[in-house]
Amino acid sequence: MWRWFLTGTILGVFLAAGGGWLLFRWWQNTERIAYGVRVQGVDIGGLKATEAVQTLDRAFPETSFEKIVVPIICEGQIVRKVRLKELGVKPDERKAVKNALEIGRRQAFLESLREFVTAWQGGINLPMPWEWDRRSAEHLLVQLAQRIDRPPQRAQVQLDGKSVRIIPSQDGISVDIGGTLRLWQKRLSRGEWENLPLIVKTVRPEVTTEDVATIDGIIGQATTYFRTAETNRAYNIRLAASRLDHVLIRPGETISFNELVGPRTPKRGFRIARVLVRGEFTQDFGGGVCQVAGTLYLAALRSGMEVVRRHRHSRPVSYLPPGLDATVNFGSLDLKLRNPFPTPLYLRTFVRGGRLTVIVLGKRQPNRIYRIVRYIERVDEPREEQIQDQSLPVGVRKVMEKGSSGYRVEVWRLVIENGVIVKRERISTDLYPPQPKRVRVGTGQMTTSASSTVSEQVPNNSLQRNSGTVQVTQ
């Protein structure tokens, strides 16, 4: 008897299990949501997809979100309040129903059965997924960044007479728009909008207070003069000098004049002025920039900087002694200087009236000075070029250019410590070719009032030196 009872019980269990399995499989093939499934507390169990969407639409009308205001927080402060409507936030009922339909319909049978039974017995409450407009949020963040972003302030070295004063650097801040959007995506999609934080990044300045901490004085400087009446040339000098001002040269760093000043074009602000090209004066954009390069070059020599690249002019110039000038041309001729010291250098430029000064600041070495010595030798005399001129009577001569002799100039730098020369360094050897004397010779009719010879003064850019001259500058 007990055997028949046990057999019947086992058969009953198997029949019930089999029936339950068939019933569960049948339900999986229907379009209805598992009983006991809720979304944000709204019961949609046993409903078809379209019925569930309608139920959620009624429970979460869009108008109920139009008045919700969310604070935007930056570094603990409310910087703006925004309506959810401005961010396009609204419930995504279709996605919610899709998630609900997946309950009990997983790929693994046991997992599906477990979910189905859990929903049937105790219920499963799913969160409501939310939609939002990323473009609207990004537009809002760009506007906020314009208000909140603070550019970093680089440290500066000021001169009060001969004393150095350091203005400390300040870090900047910048709204991380990409990072903030990703954070908002997580929060808004889960309906977590108690507040919306902004992610901000610290922006370090290019030059920090620590970078210039060792700078305590002037280690080299040079001054040249120019005519303010040449307004375009004077303007170019001021513009080029401004682009060298407050330049930090780190230990071992090489600076390029062309990279710092940039192309000499009208778009960069340069004007047409007098320039020297292959021994002839002409007009071009950036006339006067070479004077800034030459002044920087002399200041660098006097401060002990290493000369990496430098080019002389095709003839001596009026504002610097031969051998101490430097010509530049963007894309071909550059002035490059290297900081050989273990501490940084710092450039300052000043233009007052017709006076240009370049100062190199750094860590002072009281017991060391640099002395520049030039050896000048005349090598060639100028030849005379005659230009026939019918507008002048026969025999009349007018000197257009006096010309100049050719010179060979050697520049040496002496390093002196405690009054003793510890190093001699040859910096350059320059050969300036002679410049021809140009004379207009008359070929027209003779007049009784005309003298046989007429001389006309011209600007003298020539170099009048005796051979074998030695000049010393500090």
CSV table of C-alpha atoms in Angstrom, one decimal:
chain,number,residue,atom,x,y,z
A,1,MET,CA,0.0,0.0,0.0
A,2,TRP,CA,2.7,2.4,0.9
A,3,ARG,CA,4.4,1.5,-2.3
A,4,TRP,CA,1.4,2.5,-4.3
A,5,PHE,CA,1.1,5.7,-2.3
A,6,LEU,CA,4.7,6.7,-2.9
A,7,THR,CA,4.5,5.9,-6.5
A,8,GLY,CA,1.4,8.0,-6.9
A,9,THR,CA,3.0,10.9,-5.0
A,10,ILE,CA,6.0,10.8,-7.3
A,11,LEU,CA,3.9,10.6,-10.4
A,12,GLY,CA,1.8,13.5,-9.1
A,13,VAL,CA,4.9,15.6,-8.5
A,14,PHE,CA,6.2,14.8,-12.0
A,15,LEU,CA,2.9,15.6,-13.6
A,16,ALA,CA,2.7,18.9,-11.7
A,17,ALA,CA,6.2,19.8,-12.6
A,18,GLY,CA,5.6,18.8,-16.2
A,19,GLY,CA,2.5,20.8,-16.3
A,20,GLY,CA,4.2,23.8,-14.7
A,21,TRP,CA,7.0,23.5,-17.2
A,22,LEU,CA,4.5,23.4,-20.1
A,23,LEU,CA,2.6,26.4,-18.6
A,24,PHE,CA,5.8,28.4,-18.1
A,25,ARG,CA,6.9,27.7,-21.7
A,26,TRP,CA,3.5,28.7,-23.0
A,27,TRP,CA,3.7,31.9,-21.1
A,28,GLN,CA,7.2,32.7,-22.5
A,29,ASN,CA,5.7,32.6,-26.0
A,30,THR,CA,3.0,35.1,-25.1
A,31,GLU,CA,3.5,38.9,-25.3
A,32,ARG,CA,2.5,39.5,-21.7
A,33,ILE,CA,4.7,40.7,-18.9
A,34,ALA,CA,5.4,38.5,-15.9
A,35,TYR,CA,2.9,38.9,-13.1
A,36,GLY,CA,4.3,40.9,-10.2
A,37,VAL,CA,6.5,43.2,-12.3
A,38,ARG,CA,6.4,46.9,-11.5
A,39,VAL,CA,8.2,50.0,-13.0
A,40,GLN,CA,8.9,52.7,-10.4
A,41,GLY,CA,6.1,51.2,-8.3
A,42,VAL,CA,3.5,51.0,-11.2
A,43,ASP,CA,2.2,47.5,-11.6
A,44,ILE,CA,2.3,46.4,-15.3
A,45,GLY,CA,2.3,42.6,-14.6
A,46,GLY,CA,0.2,40.5,-17.0
A,47,LEU,CA,-0.1,43.4,-19.5
A,48,LYS,CA,0.8,43.3,-23.1
A,49,ALA,CA,3.5,45.8,-24.3
A,50,THR,CA,1.0,48.4,-25.8
A,51,GLU,CA,-1.1,48.2,-22.6
A,52,ALA,CA,2.0,48.6,-20.4
A,53,VAL,CA,3.2,51.7,-22.3
A,54,GLN,CA,-0.2,53.3,-22.0
A,55,THR,CA,-0.3,52.6,-18.3
A,56,LEU,CA,3.1,54.2,-17.8
A,57,ASP,CA,2.1,57.2,-19.9
A,58,ARG,CA,-0.8,57.8,-17.6
A,59,ALA,CA,1.4,57.3,-14.5
A,60,PHE,CA,4.3,59.5,-15.7
A,61,PRO,CA,2.8,62.4,-17.8
A,62,GLU,CA,5.6,64.7,-19.3
A,63,THR,CA,3.9,67.8,-17.9
A,64,SER,CA,4.8,66.6,-14.4
A,65,PHE,CA,8.5,67.1,-15.1
A,66,GLU,CA,8.3,70.6,-16.6
A,67,LYS,CA,8.4,72.3,-13.3
A,68,ILE,CA,11.2,70.3,-11.7
A,69,VAL,CA,14.2,72.4,-11.1
A,70,VAL,CA,17.6,70.9,-10.5
A,71,PRO,CA,20.7,72.8,-9.0
A,72,ILE,CA,24.0,72.5,-10.9
A,73,ILE,CA,26.9,72.3,-8.4
A,74,CYS,CA,30.5,73.5,-8.9
A,75,GLU,CA,33.0,73.1,-6.1
A,76,GLY,CA,30.2,73.0,-3.5
A,77,GLN,CA,28.4,76.1,-4.9
A,78,ILE,CA,25.2,76.3,-6.9
A,79,VAL,CA,26.1,78.0,-10.1
A,80,ARG,CA,22.8,77.6,-11.9
A,81,LYS,CA,19.4,76.0,-11.7
A,82,VAL,CA,18.0,74.2,-14.6
A,83,ARG,CA,14.6,72.7,-15.4
A,84,LEU,CA,14.5,69.1,-16.5
A,85,LYS,CA,12.6,70.3,-19.5
A,86,GLU,CA,15.6,72.3,-20.7
A,87,LEU,CA,17.7,69.1,-20.7
A,88,GLY,CA,15.0,67.1,-22.5
A,89,VAL,CA,14.5,64.7,-19.6
A,90,LYS,CA,11.4,62.5,-19.9
A,91,PRO,CA,10.5,58.9,-19.0
A,92,ASP,CA,11.4,56.3,-21.6
A,93,GLU,CA,8.3,54.1,-21.3
A,94,ARG,CA,9.1,51.9,-24.3
A,95,LYS,CA,12.5,51.0,-22.9
A,96,ALA,CA,10.9,50.3,-19.5
A,97,VAL,CA,8.4,47.9,-21.1
A,98,LYS,CA,11.2,46.2,-23.0
A,99,ASN,CA,13.1,45.7,-19.8
A,100,ALA,CA,9.9,44.3,-18.1
A,101,LEU,CA,9.3,41.9,-21.0
A,102,GLU,CA,12.8,40.4,-20.5
A,103,ILE,CA,11.9,39.3,-16.9
A,104,GLY,CA,11.6,35.5,-17.2
A,105,ARG,CA,12.8,35.4,-20.8
A,106,ARG,CA,16.5,35.1,-20.4
A,107,GLN,CA,18.6,32.7,-22.4
A,108,ALA,CA,19.3,30.5,-19.4
A,109,PHE,CA,16.2,28.5,-18.4
A,110,LEU,CA,16.8,28.3,-14.7
A,111,GLU,CA,17.5,32.0,-14.5
A,112,SER,CA,14.3,32.7,-16.4
A,113,LEU,CA,12.3,30.4,-14.1
A,114,ARG,CA,13.9,32.0,-11.0
A,115,GLU,CA,12.9,35.5,-12.1
A,116,PHE,CA,9.4,34.4,-13.0
A,117,VAL,CA,8.8,32.8,-9.6
A,118,THR,CA,10.4,35.8,-7.8
A,119,ALA,CA,8.1,38.2,-9.6
A,120,TRP,CA,5.0,35.9,-9.0
A,121,GLN,CA,5.7,35.5,-5.3
A,122,GLY,CA,7.2,38.8,-4.1
A,123,GLY,CA,7.3,41.1,-7.1
A,124,ILE,CA,10.1,42.8,-9.0
A,125,ASN,CA,10.3,46.7,-9.1
A,126,LEU,CA,12.3,48.0,-12.0
A,127,PRO,CA,13.7,51.5,-12.2
A,128,MET,CA,12.2,53.8,-14.9
A,129,PRO,CA,14.8,54.6,-17.6
A,130,TRP,CA,15.0,58.2,-18.6
A,131,GLU,CA,15.7,59.9,-21.9
A,132,TRP,CA,17.7,63.2,-22.1
A,133,ASP,CA,18.9,65.5,-24.8
A,134,ARG,CA,22.7,65.4,-24.9
A,135,ARG,CA,23.0,68.4,-27.3
A,136,SER,CA,21.0,70.6,-25.0
A,137,ALA,CA,23.1,69.6,-22.0
A,138,GLU,CA,26.3,70.2,-24.0
A,139,HIS,CA,25.1,73.6,-25.1
A,140,LEU,CA,24.3,74.5,-21.5
A,141,LEU,CA,27.7,73.3,-20.3
A,142,VAL,CA,29.5,75.4,-23.0
A,143,GLN,CA,27.6,78.5,-21.7
A,144,LEU,CA,28.5,77.6,-18.1
A,145,ALA,CA,32.2,77.1,-19.0
A,146,GLN,CA,32.3,80.6,-20.4
A,147,ARG,CA,31.3,81.9,-17.0
A,148,ILE,CA,33.2,79.5,-14.8
A,149,ASP,CA,36.5,78.8,-16.7
A,150,ARG,CA,39.4,80.8,-15.3
A,151,PRO,CA,42.6,80.9,-17.3
A,152,PRO,CA,45.8,80.2,-15.4
A,153,GLN,CA,48.0,83.2,-14.6
A,154,ARG,CA,51.7,82.6,-15.3
A,155,ALA,CA,54.3,83.8,-12.9
A,156,GLN,CA,56.0,87.0,-14.0
A,157,VAL,CA,59.3,88.6,-13.1
A,158,GLN,CA,59.1,92.4,-12.7
A,159,LEU,CA,62.0,94.9,-12.4
A,160,ASP,CA,61.8,97.7,-9.9
A,161,GLY,CA,64.9,99.6,-10.9
A,162,LYS,CA,67.5,96.8,-10.6
A,163,SER,CA,65.5,94.8,-8.0
A,164,VAL,CA,63.6,91.7,-9.0
A,165,ARG,CA,60.0,91.1,-7.9
A,166,ILE,CA,58.2,87.9,-8.6
A,167,ILE,CA,54.4,87.9,-9.2
A,168,PRO,CA,53.2,84.4,-8.2
A,169,SER,CA,51.4,82.2,-10.6
A,170,GLN,CA,47.8,81.1,-10.2
A,171,ASP,CA,46.2,77.9,-11.3
A,172,GLY,CA,43.2,78.1,-13.6
A,173,ILE,CA,40.1,75.9,-13.8
A,174,SER,CA,38.2,74.5,-16.8
A,175,VAL,CA,34.9,72.7,-17.0
A,176,ASP,CA,35.5,69.2,-18.2
A,177,ILE,CA,32.5,69.1,-20.6
A,178,GLY,CA,33.1,65.5,-21.7
A,179,GLY,CA,33.5,64.1,-18.2
A,180,THR,CA,30.5,66.1,-17.0
A,181,LEU,CA,28.3,64.8,-19.8
A,182,ARG,CA,29.3,61.2,-18.9
A,183,LEU,CA,28.4,61.8,-15.3
A,184,TRP,CA,25.1,63.4,-16.2
A,185,GLN,CA,24.3,60.5,-18.5
A,186,LYS,CA,24.6,58.0,-15.6
A,187,ARG,CA,22.6,60.2,-13.2
A,188,LEU,CA,19.8,61.3,-15.5
A,189,SER,CA,19.3,57.9,-17.1
A,190,ARG,CA,18.7,56.5,-13.6
A,191,GLY,CA,16.5,59.4,-12.5
A,192,GLU,CA,19.0,60.7,-10.0
A,193,TRP,CA,18.7,64.4,-10.3
A,194,GLU,CA,18.8,65.8,-6.7
A,195,ASN,CA,21.7,67.8,-8.1
A,196,LEU,CA,24.0,67.8,-11.2
A,197,PRO,CA,27.7,68.2,-10.4
A,198,LEU,CA,30.1,69.9,-12.7
A,199,ILE,CA,33.5,68.2,-13.2
A,200,VAL,CA,36.3,70.8,-13.3
A,201,LYS,CA,39.9,70.4,-14.0
A,202,THR,CA,42.8,72.4,-12.6
A,203,VAL,CA,44.8,74.1,-15.3
A,204,ARG,CA,48.5,74.7,-14.5
A,205,PRO,CA,50.1,77.8,-15.9
A,206,GLU,CA,52.9,77.6,-18.4
A,207,VAL,CA,55.3,79.3,-16.0
A,208,THR,CA,54.8,78.6,-12.3
A,209,THR,CA,56.2,80.5,-9.3
A,210,GLU,CA,58.6,77.5,-8.7
A,211,ASP,CA,60.0,77.9,-12.2
A,212,VAL,CA,61.3,81.5,-11.6
A,213,ALA,CA,62.1,81.1,-7.9
A,214,THR,CA,65.9,81.2,-8.4
A,215,ILE,CA,65.8,84.4,-10.5
A,216,ASP,CA,67.3,87.3,-8.4
A,217,GLY,CA,68.8,89.8,-10.7
A,218,ILE,CA,70.2,91.1,-14.1
A,219,ILE,CA,73.0,89.0,-15.6
A,220,GLY,CA,73.2,90.7,-19.0
A,221,GLN,CA,71.6,93.5,-21.1
A,222,ALA,CA,72.0,95.6,-24.2
A,223,THR,CA,70.5,98.8,-25.5
A,224,THR,CA,70.3,100.1,-29.1
A,225,TYR,CA,68.6,103.2,-30.6
A,226,PHE,CA,66.4,103.9,-33.5
A,227,ARG,CA,64.6,106.8,-35.2
A,228,THR,CA,61.0,107.2,-34.1
A,229,ALA,CA,60.4,109.3,-37.2
A,230,GLU,CA,60.5,106.1,-39.2
A,231,THR,CA,57.1,105.2,-37.8
A,232,ASN,CA,56.6,101.8,-39.4
A,233,ARG,CA,60.0,100.6,-38.5
A,234,ALA,CA,59.6,101.9,-34.9
A,235,TYR,CA,56.2,100.1,-34.8
A,236,ASN,CA,57.8,96.8,-36.0
A,237,ILE,CA,60.5,97.1,-33.3
A,238,ARG,CA,58.0,97.6,-30.6
A,239,LEU,CA,55.9,94.6,-31.9
A,240,ALA,CA,58.8,92.2,-32.1
A,241,ALA,CA,60.2,93.3,-28.7
A,242,SER,CA,56.8,92.6,-27.1
A,243,ARG,CA,57.0,89.0,-28.3
A,244,LEU,CA,60.3,88.5,-26.5
A,245,ASP,CA,59.0,90.0,-23.2
A,246,HIS,CA,58.5,87.6,-20.3
A,247,VAL,CA,60.0,84.6,-22.1
A,248,LEU,CA,61.3,81.9,-19.7
A,249,ILE,CA,64.3,79.9,-20.9
A,250,ARG,CA,64.6,76.7,-18.9
A,251,PRO,CA,68.0,75.1,-18.1
A,252,GLY,CA,69.4,73.6,-21.3
A,253,GLU,CA,66.6,75.0,-23.5
A,254,THR,CA,67.3,76.6,-26.9
A,255,ILE,CA,65.1,79.5,-28.0
A,256,SER,CA,64.5,80.5,-31.6
A,257,PHE,CA,63.9,84.1,-32.4
A,258,ASN,CA,61.8,83.2,-35.4
A,259,GLU,CA,59.6,80.9,-33.4
A,260,LEU,CA,59.1,83.6,-30.7
A,261,VAL,CA,58.4,86.5,-33.0
A,262,GLY,CA,56.7,84.6,-35.8
A,263,PRO,CA,56.3,85.3,-39.5
A,264,ARG,CA,56.7,89.0,-40.4
A,265,THR,CA,53.4,89.3,-42.3
A,266,PRO,CA,50.5,91.8,-42.2
A,267,LYS,CA,48.3,89.2,-40.5
A,268,ARG,CA,50.8,89.1,-37.7
A,269,GLY,CA,50.6,92.9,-37.4
A,270,PHE,CA,53.9,93.8,-39.1
A,271,ARG,CA,54.2,96.8,-41.4
A,272,ILE,CA,56.4,97.7,-44.4
A,273,ALA,CA,59.6,99.5,-43.5
A,274,ARG,CA,63.3,99.7,-44.5
A,275,VAL,CA,65.2,96.4,-44.6
A,276,LEU,CA,68.7,95.5,-45.7
A,277,VAL,CA,68.9,92.7,-48.3
A,278,ARG,CA,72.2,91.7,-50.0
A,279,GLY,CA,73.8,95.0,-49.2
A,280,GLU,CA,71.0,97.1,-50.5
A,281,PHE,CA,68.2,98.9,-48.6
A,282,THR,CA,64.7,98.2,-49.7
A,283,GLN,CA,61.1,98.0,-48.3
A,284,ASP,CA,59.5,94.9,-46.9
A,285,PHE,CA,57.2,93.7,-44.1
A,286,GLY,CA,59.0,93.6,-40.8
A,287,GLY,CA,61.7,96.1,-41.4
A,288,GLY,CA,63.4,96.8,-38.0
A,289,VAL,CA,63.0,93.3,-36.6
A,290,CYS,CA,66.7,92.6,-37.2
A,291,GLN,CA,67.5,95.4,-34.7
A,292,VAL,CA,65.5,93.5,-32.0
A,293,ALA,CA,67.4,90.3,-32.9
A,294,GLY,CA,70.8,92.1,-32.7
A,295,THR,CA,70.0,93.7,-29.4
A,296,LEU,CA,68.9,90.3,-28.0
A,297,TYR,CA,72.1,88.8,-29.4
A,298,LEU,CA,74.4,91.3,-27.6
A,299,ALA,CA,72.4,90.9,-24.3
A,300,ALA,CA,72.8,87.1,-24.7
A,301,LEU,CA,76.6,87.4,-25.2
A,302,ARG,CA,76.9,89.5,-22.1
A,303,SER,CA,74.9,87.1,-20.0
A,304,GLY,CA,76.9,84.0,-20.9
A,305,MET,CA,74.3,82.3,-23.2
A,306,GLU,CA,75.5,79.8,-25.8
A,307,VAL,CA,75.1,80.9,-29.4
A,308,VAL,CA,73.6,78.0,-31.4
A,309,ARG,CA,73.0,79.9,-34.6
A,310,ARG,CA,73.5,83.5,-35.8
A,311,HIS,CA,74.0,85.3,-39.1
A,312,ARG,CA,75.7,88.6,-39.8
A,313,HIS,CA,74.3,91.3,-42.0
A,314,SER,CA,75.6,91.8,-45.6
A,315,ARG,CA,77.1,95.1,-44.5
A,316,PRO,CA,77.6,96.9,-41.1
A,317,VAL,CA,74.5,98.5,-39.6
A,318,SER,CA,74.3,101.8,-37.8
A,319,TYR,CA,72.7,100.6,-34.5
A,320,LEU,CA,75.3,97.9,-33.5
A,321,PRO,CA,79.1,97.5,-33.9
A,322,PRO,CA,80.2,95.1,-36.6
A,323,GLY,CA,80.4,91.5,-35.3
A,324,LEU,CA,77.7,92.1,-32.7
A,325,ASP,CA,74.7,92.4,-35.1
A,326,ALA,CA,72.3,89.5,-36.1
A,327,THR,CA,70.1,89.3,-39.2
A,328,VAL,CA,67.0,87.2,-39.3
A,329,ASN,CA,64.5,86.2,-42.0
A,330,PHE,CA,61.6,83.9,-41.2
A,331,GLY,CA,62.1,80.5,-42.8
A,332,SER,CA,65.8,80.9,-43.7
A,333,LEU,CA,67.9,82.9,-41.2
A,334,ASP,CA,67.4,82.5,-37.5
A,335,LEU,CA,68.9,83.4,-34.2
A,336,LYS,CA,69.1,80.6,-31.7
A,337,LEU,CA,70.4,80.8,-28.2
A,338,ARG,CA,70.8,78.2,-25.5
A,339,ASN,CA,70.7,78.5,-21.7
A,340,PRO,CA,73.8,76.7,-20.5
A,341,PHE,CA,73.1,77.2,-16.8
A,342,PRO,CA,71.4,74.9,-14.3
A,343,THR,CA,68.9,77.6,-13.4
A,344,PRO,CA,66.4,79.4,-15.7
A,345,LEU,CA,66.8,82.7,-17.6
A,346,TYR,CA,64.1,85.2,-18.2
A,347,LEU,CA,63.8,87.9,-20.9
A,348,ARG,CA,62.5,91.4,-20.4
A,349,THR,CA,62.2,94.0,-23.2
A,350,PHE,CA,61.6,97.7,-22.9
A,351,VAL,CA,61.0,100.3,-25.6
A,352,ARG,CA,60.9,103.9,-24.6
A,353,GLY,CA,61.0,106.5,-27.2
A,354,GLY,CA,63.8,105.5,-29.6
A,355,ARG,CA,65.5,103.3,-27.1
A,356,LEU,CA,65.3,99.5,-27.2
A,357,THR,CA,66.6,97.5,-24.2
A,358,VAL,CA,66.8,93.7,-23.8
A,359,ILE,CA,67.5,92.4,-20.3
A,360,VAL,CA,68.4,88.8,-19.4
A,361,LEU,CA,67.5,87.9,-15.8
A,362,GLY,CA,68.7,84.9,-13.9
A,363,LYS,CA,70.6,83.8,-10.8
A,364,ARG,CA,73.4,86.3,-10.3
A,365,GLN,CA,77.0,85.2,-10.1
A,366,PRO,CA,78.7,88.2,-8.3
A,367,ASN,CA,82.2,86.9,-8.9
A,368,ARG,CA,81.8,86.3,-12.6
A,369,ILE,CA,81.6,88.8,-15.5
A,370,TYR,CA,81.6,88.3,-19.3
A,371,ARG,CA,83.7,90.7,-21.4
A,372,ILE,CA,83.3,90.9,-25.2
A,373,VAL,CA,86.4,91.7,-27.3
A,374,ARG,CA,86.4,92.5,-31.0
A,375,TYR,CA,89.4,92.3,-33.3
A,376,ILE,CA,88.8,94.4,-36.5
A,377,GLU,CA,90.9,94.3,-39.6
A,378,ARG,CA,90.4,96.2,-42.8
A,379,VAL,CA,90.7,93.8,-45.8
A,380,ASP,CA,89.5,95.6,-48.9
A,381,GLU,CA,88.9,99.2,-50.1
A,382,PRO,CA,85.7,100.2,-51.9
A,383,ARG,CA,85.6,100.4,-55.7
A,384,GLU,CA,83.9,103.2,-57.5
A,385,GLU,CA,80.8,102.7,-59.6
A,386,GLN,CA,79.9,105.5,-62.0
A,387,ILE,CA,76.4,106.1,-63.2
A,388,GLN,CA,76.0,108.1,-66.4
A,389,ASP,CA,73.5,111.0,-65.9
A,390,GLN,CA,72.4,113.3,-68.8
A,391,SER,CA,70.6,115.6,-66.4
A,392,LEU,CA,74.0,116.7,-65.0
A,393,PRO,CA,76.5,118.8,-67.1
A,394,VAL,CA,79.7,117.2,-68.3
A,395,GLY,CA,82.3,116.9,-65.5
A,396,VAL,CA,79.8,117.2,-62.7
A,397,ARG,CA,79.9,114.4,-60.1
A,398,LYS,CA,77.4,113.6,-57.4
A,399,VAL,CA,78.3,111.1,-54.7
A,400,MET,CA,75.2,108.9,-54.1
A,401,GLU,CA,76.8,106.5,-51.7
A,402,LYS,CA,80.2,106.9,-50.1
A,403,GLY,CA,80.8,103.2,-49.9
A,404,SER,CA,82.9,101.5,-47.2
A,405,SER,CA,85.9,99.3,-46.8
A,406,GLY,CA,85.7,95.6,-46.2
A,407,TYR,CA,86.4,94.3,-42.7
A,408,ARG,CA,87.2,91.1,-41.0
A,409,VAL,CA,85.8,91.0,-37.4
A,410,GLU,CA,86.6,88.4,-34.8
A,411,VAL,CA,84.5,88.4,-31.6
A,412,TRP,CA,85.8,86.8,-28.4
A,413,ARG,CA,84.1,86.4,-25.1
A,414,LEU,CA,86.2,86.3,-21.9
A,415,VAL,CA,84.9,84.7,-18.7
A,416,ILE,CA,86.4,86.5,-15.7
A,417,GLU,CA,86.1,85.2,-12.2
A,418,ASN,CA,87.4,87.1,-9.2
A,419,GLY,CA,89.4,89.3,-11.7
A,420,VAL,CA,91.1,86.4,-13.4
A,421,ILE,CA,90.4,85.3,-17.0
A,422,VAL,CA,89.3,81.6,-16.7
A,423,LYS,CA,88.0,81.1,-20.2
A,424,ARG,CA,88.5,82.6,-23.7
A,425,GLU,CA,85.8,81.7,-26.3
A,426,ARG,CA,85.8,82.7,-29.9
A,427,ILE,CA,82.2,83.6,-30.7
A,428,SER,CA,82.3,84.5,-34.4
A,429,THR,CA,84.5,85.5,-37.4
A,430,ASP,CA,82.7,87.8,-39.8
A,431,LEU,CA,83.8,89.1,-43.2
A,432,TYR,CA,81.9,92.2,-44.3
A,433,PRO,CA,82.6,92.8,-48.0
A,434,PRO,CA,83.4,96.3,-49.2
A,435,GLN,CA,80.5,98.4,-50.3
A,436,PRO,CA,81.0,100.3,-53.6
A,437,LYS,CA,81.2,104.1,-53.8
A,438,ARG,CA,78.4,105.1,-56.2
A,439,VAL,CA,78.8,108.3,-58.2
A,440,ARG,CA,76.5,110.0,-60.7
A,441,VAL,CA,78.6,111.4,-63.6
A,442,GLY,CA,77.2,114.2,-65.8
A,443,THR,CA,77.1,113.7,-69.6
A,444,GLY,CA,74.8,116.6,-70.4
A,445,GLN,CA,75.7,120.1,-71.8
A,446,MET,CA,78.2,122.2,-69.9
A,447,THR,CA,76.9,125.4,-68.3
A,448,THR,CA,78.9,128.3,-67.1
A,449,SER,CA,77.4,128.3,-63.7
A,450,ALA,CA,78.1,124.6,-63.1
A,451,SER,CA,81.2,123.7,-61.1
A,452,SER,CA,83.4,120.9,-62.1
A,453,THR,CA,82.7,118.8,-59.1
A,454,VAL,CA,79.7,118.7,-56.8
A,455,SER,CA,79.5,116.4,-53.7
A,456,GLU,CA,76.2,115.4,-52.0
A,457,GLN,CA,76.1,114.1,-48.5
A,458,VAL,CA,74.4,110.7,-48.1
A,459,PRO,CA,73.6,108.6,-45.0
A,460,ASN,CA,76.8,107.0,-43.8
A,461,ASN,CA,76.4,103.4,-42.9
A,462,SER,CA,80.0,102.7,-43.6
A,463,LEU,CA,82.5,101.6,-41.0
A,464,GLN,CA,85.5,103.8,-40.5
A,465,ARG,CA,88.2,101.8,-38.7
A,466,ASN,CA,91.9,101.5,-38.8
A,467,SER,CA,93.3,98.1,-39.5
A,468,GLY,CA,94.2,96.1,-36.5
A,469,THR,CA,91.7,97.8,-34.1
A,470,VAL,CA,90.8,96.0,-30.9
A,471,GLN,CA,87.6,97.0,-29.1
A,472,VAL,CA,86.4,95.7,-25.7
A,473,THR,CA,82.8,95.8,-24.4
A,474,GLN,CA,81.3,94.5,-21.2
